Amino acid sequence: MNDAAPNAAPQTFYLKDYKPFGYEVESVKLTFQLSPNATKVHSAIRFSPKADAEDNRFFLHGEQLSLISAKIDGTPVTARLVDGGLECDVPRTSFLWEAEVEIDPAANTALEGLYMSKGMYCTQCEAEGFRKITYYPDRPDVMSTFTVRIEGDEPVMLSNGNPTGAGEGWAEWHDPWPKPAYLFALVAGDLVNHPGSFTTKSGKDVELNIWVRPGDEGKCAFGMEALKKSIKWDEDVYGLEYDLDLFNIVAVDDFNMGAMENKGLNIFNSSCVLASPETSTDANFERIEAIIAHEYFHNWTGNRITCRDWFQLCLKEGLTVFRDAQFTADMRSEPVKRIEDVIALRARQFPEDGGPLAHPPRPEEFQEINNFYTATVYEKGAEVIGMLKRLVGDDNYYKALKLYFERHDGQACTIEDWLKVFEDATGRDLSQFKLWYSQAGTPRVKVSEDYADGTYTLTFEQSTPPTPGQPEKAPRVIPMAVGLLSPNGDEVRATEVLDLTEAKQSFTFEGLASKPVPSILREFSAPVILERETTNSERAFLLAHDTDPFNRWEAGNALAKEVRVAMVLDGAAPDAAYLDALEKLVRDDEQDPAFRALVLSPPSQSDIAQTLHERGHTPDPQKIYDAAETFTQTLAQQLETSLPRLYAATTVEGPYVPDADGAGKRALNGRILSLLTRLDGGEQAARQYASADNMTQQYAALAALMKAEKGEAQSKAFFEQWQDDRLVMDKWFALQIACAAPEATAATAKELTQHPLFSMKNPNRFRAVMGALAGNHAGFHHASGAGYQLLAENLIALDSVNPQTTARMCAAFQTWKRYDSERQAQIQAELERILATSGLSRDTHEMVSRMLSA
Ligand code: BES
Ligand code: ZN
C-alpha cells in the first residue's frame, strides 16, 4: 500500500506541457460505506468525450486503491492499472463509468485522502489527495457537480453542499456548484455543533456550524463571530455573496496544514479554530480570525474561480492571502498588520528566494506539488497583488476584480487570465509586470541621492541575484512609495508612488528649500531589499518623525539591525543613541502600545544572520546570540527605573477580551515583563503567572521565567494544569525548546521526543518540537551539529509516516549556504543521510535534492 519507492528518477511536471482533459465530467455520484480499515467507495461518473480533444486517452488517477470492479454503462470492463492510475477503452459517446474500490482510512497516517483522526473520518484532497479515494481525473480544470451518499453508523456524516436526505445509517448530500475534486470533503464521527446564522445581502438565510469533538463546544464562539465578520466583509468590500444554504466548519486534531476551503465544508486544524481566553493567546486569536476569513474568502477566489493547473496556485492563494490581510487590517490595525506581514515575509520568503529552494510565484516545474505551498506562492503571491493594486490604484483594482468575477465565474483560470482582466479594465500593458510571476529572487534596489539648487534627485538601480535555473533577470516594474521630510521633521512631499521600470532610473523633486530626508518604500510598497547609504542618526530621525507608520517601524528595525551587526562584527557596545531612542519611544504613552511592542521586539537572530550573509559576511550563530543577550540586558538596565511603572501602566485590567487594543497592550506589557524579569529575579513574572486568568498573560509570564531559567516550578505547574489540553501542550513542548540556551537546545528537544505525549502521528505535536528546534537559531546551528542531527533523524523517522509534513520541515535546512564550512559540511552530511534513506518519499526526495544541488 505504500507509494512506490521513488529514489530513482522521479517524474517532473512542466507548465509548458499543459493539455486539457479529453472528457467532460457531467456528474459525479459517490457512495461511501465507511469502515475504519475497509471503506468501500463506489463512484458513478458520467463522462462525455470532447469533440475537439487533442488527446482522448482515458486515464484516471488513482493511488493506494484496491480496485474491486469497473463498469461502463453497466457492463463490466477490464481497466489497465498503470503507474499512478488506470486506463480503459471507452466509448466515443457519453457513458457512465462505475468503479468500486476499497481503501484503508485507519492506516492512512499521511493525512491525505480519507483518513481517521481520533475515531473520526476526515478527508484532505488538495492538492492531489482525491486520487487516494477513488479513480478520477484528479486535476483542478475538471469540474463537476457531486452527489454523495455516506453509509455508516457515525452520528454525524457531512459532505459538501446541501443535505438532501438522511436516515438511520445514511446521509446524502448534493453540491450544486461544479467543482474540482480537490474541493471534495467528507467528515463523519461523533461531533457536536456550535450553530450560528447569517442573512446575506440579498436576504438569504445561511445556516452556519462549527463541528467539534464533544468537550470542545466551549471553544467555538470566537470562530463563529470571525466567520460572520468574514461573510459580511466580503459582501461590503468585494460585493461577494455566499452561495449555499449551509456553511460548515469542522475542527480536526490531525491535519497537515492550517485549514482547507472545501466547498461548504471547511476543515480546520483544531489549532486554527478552537479558542478560549484560558487556552489561547492573543496571537492565536488573531490567527484564527485570519484563517477563518482566508478559507471563507476562497469560496470566490479559489472555488467559484479555481486554478487551471497547480502551477497557477498563487492565482487563488496569493489573492486570498491578500484579501485576508485586507480583512485583518480592517478588523484590527492596518500598520500593525503590515509590519507583522513584512516581518514574516523577511523571515520566511526572503530566505527561500535567496536560497536553493528559490522559485517564482508561478513555478514552471515540480515533482511534488505539495512542496510548492510556499512562502513565495503565498506571501510573495500576495505582495504581487498589492503592487498591482498600487500601480493601477484602488478604483481600478476593484473594477478589475469585478470583471474577474463576471468573466471567469465557474472557470479554471491562469495568471494570464488574471492579468488580462487588469489590462482590459485599465488599458495598461502588464507584460513587464508579469515578470513578477515568472522570475524568482528578491530584487535589490540601490538608492542614491543628490541635492542642488532646490532640486532633489533620487536614483534607483535594481538588480536580482541569480536563482536556480535563472541566471539572468530582467528589470521589473517596482512601485516605490516615497515621501520627503524636511530636516525639522515636517513632511514636505506626501507619499507618491514612483514606478520603476528600468535597471537604473532617476526621479527629481523641485522647489525644496533644503535637502530633504527621504522616506523610501513606504508601507513596504514592493517586496525588495533596499540598499542605501544612510546614518543611524537619520534612521533615528525617521523613527521619530516619519508620517508613514510602517517606515517609522522600519527605521527602528534597521537601526536595531545595524546596532546588532556592529556588535557582532566589531564587538561594539550597544549604541547609546539607539538605546535612548528606544527608551523615549517606550515611555511615550501617546504612541500605540502595539506599535511600541513591535519596536521593542528585537529583530530575529535568523534575520541578523540573513543580513550578515547579504552583506558578504559569514554569520556566527553563537555571536549573534551573545549580541542579542547583551543588547537586551543593556536595554533592561537602561530602562531599569521606568520598568515597574511601565509594567503597571500597560497591565490590562478587567475581563480578557481578545481585541486588537487589548492585544496591543498585552504585547507591550509582555515585552516589559521580559525585560523586568532580567532584573528582578522573576518576582513580577511569578506574580503574574500565579494570578493570570488568560493564556496570553500566563504564557508571557512562563516564557519570561523560562528564558531567565527561573521557571521550573511554573513549567511543572503548567504541565499539571494543561496536560489534557493538546493545543496548550503544544505550547509547553515548544516553549521549553525556544527558551533553551544554545548548547542545551538539541538535548532539550531530544528529551521531549521521549516524552509520553510526543507523537510522530500528530503534525501539530511534531511541529511543536521540531519546529521549535529549527526556530531556535543559535541552538539549531550550535557548532556541535547536534541540532542538525536530531532534526535529520526525526525527519527520516517521520517520512514513512507523513511525507508531506516531513518535506515541509526539511526547509529548515534551506539557509545552509549562509554558514561556515564546518556547519555546511555537517548539514550536507545530514541532507545526504536523508536522501540515502531507502523508500524515501517523493516529497522529501525533491526537497532534499533541490537543497543539495544548488
Ligand atoms: N488551500 C489551503 C490549504 C492547503 C494547503 C491544502 C496545502 C493542501 C495543501 C488553504 O487555503 C490555506 O492556504 N491554508 C493556509 C492558511 C492560510 C491562512 C494562509 C495553511 O493551511 O497554512
Ligand atoms: Zn488558501
mmCIF file of N, CA and C in Angstrom, residues 457-530:
data_model
loop_
_atom_site.group_PDB
_atom_site.id
_atom_site.type_symbol
_atom_site.label_atom_id
_atom_site.label_comp_id
_atom_site.label_asym_id
_atom_site.label_seq_id
_atom_site.Cartn_x
_atom_site.Cartn_y
_atom_site.Cartn_z
ATOM 1 N N THR A 457 17.219 64.746 -6.246
ATOM 2 C CA THR A 457 17.147 63.631 -7.202
ATOM 3 C C THR A 457 17.372 62.310 -6.479
ATOM 4 N N LEU A 458 16.475 61.388 -6.738
ATOM 5 C CA LEU A 458 16.659 60.026 -6.224
ATOM 6 C C LEU A 458 16.942 59.119 -7.408
ATOM 7 N N THR A 459 18.009 58.347 -7.301
ATOM 8 C CA THR A 459 18.349 57.416 -8.378
ATOM 9 C C THR A 459 18.243 55.986 -7.842
ATOM 10 N N PHE A 460 17.539 55.170 -8.595
ATOM 11 C CA PHE A 460 17.320 53.772 -8.193
ATOM 12 C C PHE A 460 17.983 52.845 -9.197
ATOM 13 N N GLU A 461 18.682 51.852 -8.674
ATOM 14 C CA GLU A 461 19.262 50.811 -9.531
ATOM 15 C C GLU A 461 18.779 49.470 -9.033
ATOM 16 N N GLN A 462 18.115 48.732 -9.926
ATOM 17 C CA GLN A 462 17.620 47.413 -9.492
ATOM 18 C C GLN A 462 18.405 46.279 -10.124
ATOM 19 N N SER A 463 18.560 45.218 -9.345
ATOM 20 C CA SER A 463 19.188 44.002 -9.878
ATOM 21 C C SER A 463 18.708 42.836 -9.023
ATOM 22 N N THR A 464 18.664 41.661 -9.630
ATOM 23 C CA THR A 464 18.226 40.482 -8.883
ATOM 24 C C THR A 464 19.287 39.403 -9.033
ATOM 25 N N PRO A 465 19.761 38.878 -7.903
ATOM 26 C CA PRO A 465 20.793 37.831 -7.986
ATOM 27 C C PRO A 465 20.252 36.596 -8.707
ATOM 28 N N PRO A 466 21.150 35.798 -9.270
ATOM 29 C CA PRO A 466 20.705 34.569 -9.938
ATOM 30 C C PRO A 466 20.031 33.617 -8.956
ATOM 31 N N THR A 467 19.103 32.826 -9.454
ATOM 32 C CA THR A 467 18.449 31.794 -8.643
ATOM 33 C C THR A 467 18.511 30.498 -9.452
ATOM 34 N N PRO A 468 18.246 29.346 -8.814
ATOM 35 C CA PRO A 468 18.365 28.083 -9.540
ATOM 36 C C PRO A 468 17.592 28.112 -10.864
ATOM 37 N N GLY A 469 18.296 27.851 -11.942
ATOM 38 C CA GLY A 469 17.668 27.815 -13.268
ATOM 39 C C GLY A 469 17.448 29.178 -13.905
ATOM 40 N N GLN A 470 17.739 30.257 -13.189
ATOM 41 C CA GLN A 470 17.517 31.602 -13.730
ATOM 42 C C GLN A 470 18.732 32.496 -13.492
ATOM 43 N N PRO A 471 19.755 32.338 -14.328
ATOM 44 C CA PRO A 471 20.968 33.138 -14.109
ATOM 45 C C PRO A 471 20.763 34.624 -14.381
ATOM 46 N N GLU A 472 19.930 34.935 -15.378
ATOM 47 C CA GLU A 472 19.764 36.348 -15.763
ATOM 48 C C GLU A 472 18.365 36.824 -15.414
ATOM 49 N N LYS A 473 18.274 38.076 -14.990
ATOM 50 C CA LYS A 473 16.944 38.631 -14.681
ATOM 51 C C LYS A 473 16.756 39.957 -15.417
ATOM 52 N N ALA A 474 15.547 40.171 -15.851
ATOM 53 C CA ALA A 474 15.219 41.447 -16.491
ATOM 54 C C ALA A 474 14.681 42.411 -15.434
ATOM 55 N N PRO A 475 14.836 43.721 -15.649
ATOM 56 C CA PRO A 475 14.276 44.683 -14.694
ATOM 57 C C PRO A 475 12.753 44.558 -14.612
ATOM 58 N N ARG A 476 12.241 44.743 -13.406
ATOM 59 C CA ARG A 476 10.785 44.602 -13.214
ATOM 60 C C ARG A 476 10.157 45.963 -12.944
ATOM 61 N N VAL A 477 8.848 45.974 -12.957
ATOM 62 C CA VAL A 477 8.111 47.168 -12.542
ATOM 63 C C VAL A 477 8.082 47.156 -11.016
ATOM 64 N N ILE A 478 8.598 48.207 -10.408
ATOM 65 C CA ILE A 478 8.610 48.262 -8.940
ATOM 66 C C ILE A 478 7.917 49.547 -8.481
ATOM 67 N N PRO A 479 6.769 49.412 -7.848
ATOM 68 C CA PRO A 479 6.135 50.617 -7.312
ATOM 69 C C PRO A 479 6.845 51.053 -6.035
ATOM 70 N N MET A 480 7.429 52.220 -6.088
ATOM 71 C CA MET A 480 8.252 52.682 -4.973
ATOM 72 C C MET A 480 7.540 53.870 -4.324
ATOM 73 N N ALA A 481 6.947 53.645 -3.161
ATOM 74 C CA ALA A 481 6.237 54.741 -2.487
ATOM 75 C C ALA A 481 7.245 55.584 -1.720
ATOM 76 N N VAL A 482 7.260 56.882 -2.023
ATOM 77 C CA VAL A 482 8.272 57.767 -1.449
ATOM 78 C C VAL A 482 7.613 59.023 -0.888
ATOM 79 N N GLY A 483 8.093 59.458 0.257
ATOM 80 C CA GLY A 483 7.702 60.759 0.796
ATOM 81 C C GLY A 483 8.968 61.490 1.210
ATOM 82 N N LEU A 484 8.880 62.824 1.362
ATOM 83 C CA LEU A 484 10.073 63.579 1.767
ATOM 84 C C LEU A 484 9.781 64.387 3.025
ATOM 85 N N LEU A 485 10.744 64.377 3.924
ATOM 86 C CA LEU A 485 10.622 65.159 5.154
ATOM 87 C C LEU A 485 11.661 66.265 5.150
ATOM 88 N N SER A 486 11.300 67.387 5.725
ATOM 89 C CA SER A 486 12.296 68.440 5.875
ATOM 90 C C SER A 486 13.115 68.145 7.130
ATOM 91 N N PRO A 487 14.297 68.729 7.235
ATOM 92 C CA PRO A 487 15.157 68.419 8.390
ATOM 93 C C PRO A 487 14.491 68.725 9.738
ATOM 94 N N ASN A 488 13.474 69.572 9.749
ATOM 95 C CA ASN A 488 12.809 69.812 11.038
ATOM 96 C C ASN A 488 11.703 68.794 11.330
ATOM 97 N N GLY A 489 11.517 67.853 10.426
ATOM 98 C CA GLY A 489 10.573 66.777 10.702
ATOM 99 C C GLY A 489 9.227 66.925 10.023
ATOM 100 N N ASP A 490 8.999 68.048 9.310
ATOM 101 C CA ASP A 490 7.723 68.180 8.597
ATOM 102 C C ASP A 490 7.773 67.407 7.289
ATOM 103 N N GLU A 491 6.632 66.943 6.886
ATOM 104 C CA GLU A 491 6.576 66.260 5.600
ATOM 105 C C GLU A 491 6.465 67.320 4.507
ATOM 106 N N VAL A 492 7.442 67.350 3.586
ATOM 107 C CA VAL A 492 7.385 68.352 2.511
ATOM 108 C C VAL A 492 6.854 67.763 1.203
ATOM 109 N N ARG A 493 6.853 66.466 1.076
ATOM 110 C CA ARG A 493 6.185 65.811 -0.060
ATOM 111 C C ARG A 493 5.437 64.604 0.488
ATOM 112 N N ALA A 494 4.126 64.601 0.229
ATOM 113 C CA ALA A 494 3.323 63.460 0.676
ATOM 114 C C ALA A 494 3.695 62.237 -0.168
ATOM 115 N N THR A 495 3.225 61.095 0.267
ATOM 116 C CA THR A 495 3.579 59.850 -0.426
ATOM 117 C C THR A 495 3.201 59.900 -1.896
ATOM 118 N N GLU A 496 4.152 59.485 -2.705
ATOM 119 C CA GLU A 496 3.936 59.416 -4.145
ATOM 120 C C GLU A 496 4.506 58.074 -4.585
ATOM 121 N N VAL A 497 3.801 57.402 -5.511
ATOM 122 C CA VAL A 497 4.312 56.113 -5.969
ATOM 123 C C VAL A 497 5.102 56.304 -7.252
ATOM 124 N N LEU A 498 6.406 56.061 -7.195
ATOM 125 C CA LEU A 498 7.252 56.148 -8.383
ATOM 126 C C LEU A 498 7.294 54.759 -9.024
ATOM 127 N N ASP A 499 6.992 54.683 -10.323
ATOM 128 C CA ASP A 499 7.024 53.381 -10.988
ATOM 129 C C ASP A 499 8.391 53.142 -11.603
ATOM 130 N N LEU A 500 9.172 52.306 -10.955
ATOM 131 C CA LEU A 500 10.476 51.946 -11.525
ATOM 132 C C LEU A 500 10.252 50.901 -12.603
ATOM 133 N N THR A 501 10.839 51.121 -13.765
ATOM 134 C CA THR A 501 10.700 50.125 -14.836
ATOM 135 C C THR A 501 12.047 49.762 -15.456
ATOM 136 N N GLU A 502 13.059 50.569 -15.180
ATOM 137 C CA GLU A 502 14.354 50.327 -15.819
ATOM 138 C C GLU A 502 15.404 49.892 -14.801
ATOM 139 N N ALA A 503 16.515 49.389 -15.335
ATOM 140 C CA ALA A 503 17.589 48.942 -14.451
ATOM 141 C C ALA A 503 18.101 50.106 -13.603
ATOM 142 N N LYS A 504 18.139 51.295 -14.216
ATOM 143 C CA LYS A 504 18.586 52.470 -13.472
ATOM 144 C C LYS A 504 17.710 53.644 -13.870
ATOM 145 N N GLN A 505 17.243 54.365 -12.888
ATOM 146 C CA GLN A 505 16.253 55.400 -13.172
ATOM 147 C C GLN A 505 16.288 56.493 -12.103
ATOM 148 N N SER A 506 16.137 57.746 -12.539
ATOM 149 C CA SER A 506 16.157 58.853 -11.580
ATOM 150 C C SER A 506 14.826 59.596 -11.566
ATOM 151 N N PHE A 507 14.501 60.148 -10.426
ATOM 152 C CA PHE A 507 13.297 60.959 -10.259
ATOM 153 C C PHE A 507 13.699 62.249 -9.555
ATOM 154 N N THR A 508 13.144 63.369 -10.023
ATOM 155 C CA THR A 508 13.519 64.633 -9.380
ATOM 156 C C THR A 508 12.323 65.272 -8.687
ATOM 157 N N PHE A 509 12.642 66.007 -7.645
ATOM 158 C CA PHE A 509 11.640 66.768 -6.888
ATOM 159 C C PHE A 509 12.137 68.209 -6.846
ATOM 160 N N GLU A 510 11.308 69.137 -7.328
ATOM 161 C CA GLU A 510 11.740 70.535 -7.446
ATOM 162 C C GLU A 510 11.241 71.364 -6.256
ATOM 163 N N GLY A 511 11.887 72.485 -6.109
ATOM 164 C CA GLY A 511 11.407 73.508 -5.184
ATOM 165 C C GLY A 511 11.535 73.147 -3.714
ATOM 166 N N LEU A 512 12.634 72.500 -3.363
ATOM 167 C CA LEU A 512 12.820 72.154 -1.956
ATOM 168 C C LEU A 512 13.821 73.111 -1.322
ATOM 169 N N ALA A 513 13.420 73.717 -0.229
ATOM 170 C CA ALA A 513 14.238 74.749 0.400
ATOM 171 C C ALA A 513 15.543 74.191 0.965
ATOM 172 N N SER A 514 15.506 72.934 1.378
ATOM 173 C CA SER A 514 16.740 72.337 1.882
ATOM 174 C C SER A 514 16.736 70.862 1.516
ATOM 175 N N LYS A 515 17.883 70.240 1.703
ATOM 176 C CA LYS A 515 17.984 68.830 1.354
ATOM 177 C C LYS A 515 17.042 68.009 2.247
ATOM 178 N N PRO A 516 16.093 67.304 1.650
ATOM 179 C CA PRO A 516 15.130 66.576 2.476
ATOM 180 C C PRO A 516 15.678 65.239 2.969
ATOM 181 N N VAL A 517 14.976 64.664 3.924
ATOM 182 C CA VAL A 517 15.257 63.287 4.336
ATOM 183 C C VAL A 517 14.216 62.410 3.655
ATOM 184 N N PRO A 518 14.657 61.465 2.832
ATOM 185 C CA PRO A 518 13.681 60.665 2.110
ATOM 186 C C PRO A 518 13.132 59.515 2.959
ATOM 187 N N SER A 519 11.858 59.260 2.782
ATOM 188 C CA SER A 519 11.244 58.082 3.389
ATOM 189 C C SER A 519 10.850 57.186 2.222
ATOM 190 N N ILE A 520 11.642 56.138 2.016
ATOM 191 C CA ILE A 520 11.534 55.333 0.791
ATOM 192 C C ILE A 520 10.903 53.974 1.096
ATOM 193 N N LEU A 521 10.166 53.465 0.101
ATOM 194 C CA LEU A 521 9.496 52.167 0.240
ATOM 195 C C LEU A 521 8.476 52.205 1.381
ATOM 196 N N ARG A 522 7.743 53.304 1.427
ATOM 197 C CA ARG A 522 6.686 53.419 2.439
ATOM 198 C C ARG A 522 5.689 52.267 2.307
ATOM 199 N N GLU A 523 5.152 51.885 3.440
ATOM 200 C CA GLU A 523 4.206 50.747 3.510
ATOM 201 C C GLU A 523 4.809 49.472 2.935
ATOM 202 N N PHE A 524 6.104 49.482 2.739
ATOM 203 C CA PHE A 524 6.768 48.357 2.079
ATOM 204 C C PHE A 524 6.056 48.090 0.750
ATOM 205 N N SER A 525 6.110 49.085 -0.132
ATOM 206 C CA SER A 525 5.292 49.051 -1.346
ATOM 207 C C SER A 525 5.733 48.000 -2.365
ATOM 208 N N ALA A 526 6.859 47.358 -2.155
ATOM 209 C CA ALA A 526 7.286 46.261 -3.042
ATOM 210 C C ALA A 526 8.206 45.330 -2.261
ATOM 211 N N PRO A 527 8.157 44.027 -2.556
ATOM 212 C CA PRO A 527 8.986 43.065 -1.808
ATOM 213 C C PRO A 527 10.428 43.053 -2.323
ATOM 214 N N VAL A 528 11.167 44.062 -1.963
ATOM 215 C CA VAL A 528 12.547 44.206 -2.426
ATOM 216 C C VAL A 528 13.454 44.472 -1.227
ATOM 217 N N ILE A 529 14.746 44.369 -1.479
ATOM 218 C CA ILE A 529 15.724 44.742 -0.454
ATOM 219 C C ILE A 529 16.308 46.088 -0.853
ATOM 220 N N LEU A 530 16.133 47.063 0.009
ATOM 221 C CA LEU A 530 16.600 48.416 -0.257
ATOM 222 C C LEU A 530 18.037 48.538 0.232
#
